[in-house]
Amino acid sequence: MSKQVRVRFAPSPTGPLHMGGVRTALYNFLFARRHGGKMILRIEDTDSQRFVPGAEEYILESLKWCGIEIDEGVGVGGPHAPYRQSERREIYLKYAKQLVDADWAYYAFDTAAELDTLRKEAEAKGETFAYNYAVREKLPTSLSLSKEEVEERIARGDQWVIRFKMPENEVVEMDDLIRGHVKVNTSTLDDKVLYKSADALPTYHLANIVDDHLMEISHVIRGEEWLPSLPLHYLLYKAFGWEDTKPQFAHLPLLLKPTGGGKLSKRDGDKMGFPVFPLFWKSPATGETAHGYREDGYFPEAFVNMLALLGWNPGTEQEIFSMQELIDSFSLDRVSKAGARFQPDKAKWFNAQYMHHKSDEELAALFQPILKANGVETSDELAGKAAGIMKERASFITDLWDLTSYFFVAPTQYDEKQTKKYWKGENPARLAELREVLASIDDFSLENTEKVVGEWIAQKEYGMGQIMNTLRLALVGAGKGPGMYDVTAFLGKEECLTRIDYVLANLKPVE
Ligand code: GLU
């Protein structure tokens, strides 16, 4: 790669960042890191009507949560600051005018009402209205008006826009790193607005090209929805005379619904109970809320790992990747053209894998707040130990309370089914005998307790299943939990005896 790799993630703060947007940011980041380049965060907030308060903060927090680091940009600064387009507004008009002077663009003074009339006329003829070579000279534009009229209208404060003068019937040939060579005839395209006097702001197309150029972006990696804009962007580079330094482009495949067809939407998530956003979001305008992976208990590493494989594959069977491994193996060649179907079960599976690989110390830190919320004060050691014993059965940290609560809270209620099955016949009396055996053990380690109790059962010729299930009822209160000796070792001798005494004194045997 000849020039220095400089990529940018350029979201618009129009709401919470969709997981597809996070994936775009992630691929940019991986590409930058892989090639020793820079990752830039530019906020594209020139559409003042769609601006949503809090969205920029949400974007920054989401990237941080995912471990996607920004080298230059909003929140970090850098040599091309400012990186928020609304703070760069003085820059763009000059460029828009440059295009008008070079006859690549023109002023248009038409009103919404005039356009509406033309639109209706076209519809009446069964056509779709396009603002292009066929109409631009029939409307009040700098192409149809005299120079003096144009100047007069501007001077008296008429509202105007600058539109790109899309050539008629030319073929634009483009190269995309994922899609290959693409050709488009310009007659299928319209004259996009580049700049609006009403708010003295450029539109996305102009600001995006000007900034990518000024910020020396080498690769534009973005969602497939921008592919239709690529011919215009190519022509803008040509019009500005920047063709030689224009970036390379890569358009990423869509994230598809779990059922296949169509783009993954918030509605799919709501219907099927999975988040489509990285973090919880509450709309400041409507109060509407949306689930987030973070609040739903996903680990950022699992979320990132899952996202990385939605549209990219390493060419091997490997599925679990740390961020560093992703950096080491990522390449745009292995990004697919086809949309990537999102599978909520797979997201859970990834989380479970990360859960199973967490150390007791890591689990303790994550589990302690849940224990506290349930009124349990315990050491990190015990919190981690309980979590460690049960982690294989959990997909989320939040699963741990149900799986381990009996380690911390002695049962006073007993599962009905288990009680009916085991709290009868000789079992209560044998539990009383077992109590004495346990009371006599000094080394209460898992191995020793198992050995002593095992020998006692064998010597007495008792049924192992009956004894163990009765003990489980006493210590756990239900038919769940890990191996019985994991429980005895965790609880320790005193607590085991207390729980056995409690059940013997309080639970009436079944007739
Ligand atoms: N602001 C655009 C967006 O929100 C950026 C598209 C691009 O990367 O060029 O998706």
mmCIF file of N, CA, C and O and ligand atoms in Angstrom, residues 8 10-12 44 204 208 220 222 226, ligand 1:
data_model
loop_
_atom_site.group_PDB
_atom_site.id
_atom_site.type_symbol
_atom_site.label_atom_id
_atom_site.label_comp_id
_atom_site.label_asym_id
_atom_site.label_seq_id
_atom_site.Cartn_x
_atom_site.Cartn_y
_atom_site.Cartn_z
ATOM 1 N N ARG A 8 -11.666 6.554 7.803
ATOM 2 C CA ARG A 8 -12.511 7.333 8.713
ATOM 3 C C ARG A 8 -13.828 6.610 8.918
ATOM 4 O O ARG A 8 -14.348 5.923 8.040
ATOM 5 N N ALA A 10 -17.543 7.836 9.682
ATOM 6 C CA ALA A 10 -18.160 9.158 9.528
ATOM 7 C C ALA A 10 -19.669 9.125 9.796
ATOM 8 O O ALA A 10 -20.462 9.398 8.913
ATOM 9 N N PRO A 11 -20.054 8.786 11.003
ATOM 10 C CA PRO A 11 -21.489 8.666 11.267
ATOM 11 C C PRO A 11 -22.197 10.012 11.347
ATOM 12 O O PRO A 11 -21.579 11.030 11.638
ATOM 13 N N SER A 12 -23.486 9.981 11.089
ATOM 14 C CA SER A 12 -24.321 11.161 11.282
ATOM 15 C C SER A 12 -25.073 10.974 12.595
ATOM 16 O O SER A 12 -25.620 9.902 12.835
ATOM 17 N N GLU A 44 -20.650 13.688 10.905
ATOM 18 C CA GLU A 44 -21.272 14.343 9.750
ATOM 19 C C GLU A 44 -22.652 14.859 10.155
ATOM 20 O O GLU A 44 -23.663 14.180 10.001
ATOM 21 N N TYR A 204 -24.442 16.142 2.569
ATOM 22 C CA TYR A 204 -23.529 15.029 2.805
ATOM 23 C C TYR A 204 -22.497 14.892 1.679
ATOM 24 O O TYR A 204 -21.294 14.784 1.938
ATOM 25 N N ASN A 208 -18.652 15.378 2.489
ATOM 26 C CA ASN A 208 -17.961 14.100 2.572
ATOM 27 C C ASN A 208 -16.732 14.067 1.661
ATOM 28 O O ASN A 208 -15.635 13.668 2.071
ATOM 29 N N VAL A 220 -12.110 4.523 1.793
ATOM 30 C CA VAL A 220 -13.450 4.775 2.314
ATOM 31 C C VAL A 220 -14.133 3.415 2.470
ATOM 32 O O VAL A 220 -14.401 2.738 1.479
ATOM 33 N N ARG A 222 -17.392 1.760 3.941
ATOM 34 C CA ARG A 222 -18.696 2.179 4.457
ATOM 35 C C ARG A 222 -19.788 1.228 3.987
ATOM 36 O O ARG A 222 -19.545 0.317 3.207
ATOM 37 N N TRP A 226 -24.384 3.284 0.487
ATOM 38 C CA TRP A 226 -23.731 4.430 -0.158
ATOM 39 C C TRP A 226 -23.209 4.109 -1.545
ATOM 40 O O TRP A 226 -22.710 4.994 -2.237
HETATM 41 N N1 GLU B 1 -22.507 10.187 7.253
HETATM 42 C C1 GLU B 1 -22.656 8.988 6.490
HETATM 43 C C2 GLU B 1 -23.436 7.980 7.331
HETATM 44 O O1 GLU B 1 -24.022 8.361 8.275
HETATM 45 C C3 GLU B 1 -21.294 8.470 6.120
HETATM 46 C C4 GLU B 1 -21.217 7.687 4.868
HETATM 47 C C5 GLU B 1 -19.759 7.547 4.452
HETATM 48 O O2 GLU B 1 -19.040 6.882 5.176
HETATM 49 O O3 GLU B 1 -19.386 8.103 3.440
HETATM 50 O O4 GLU B 1 -23.501 6.818 7.082
#
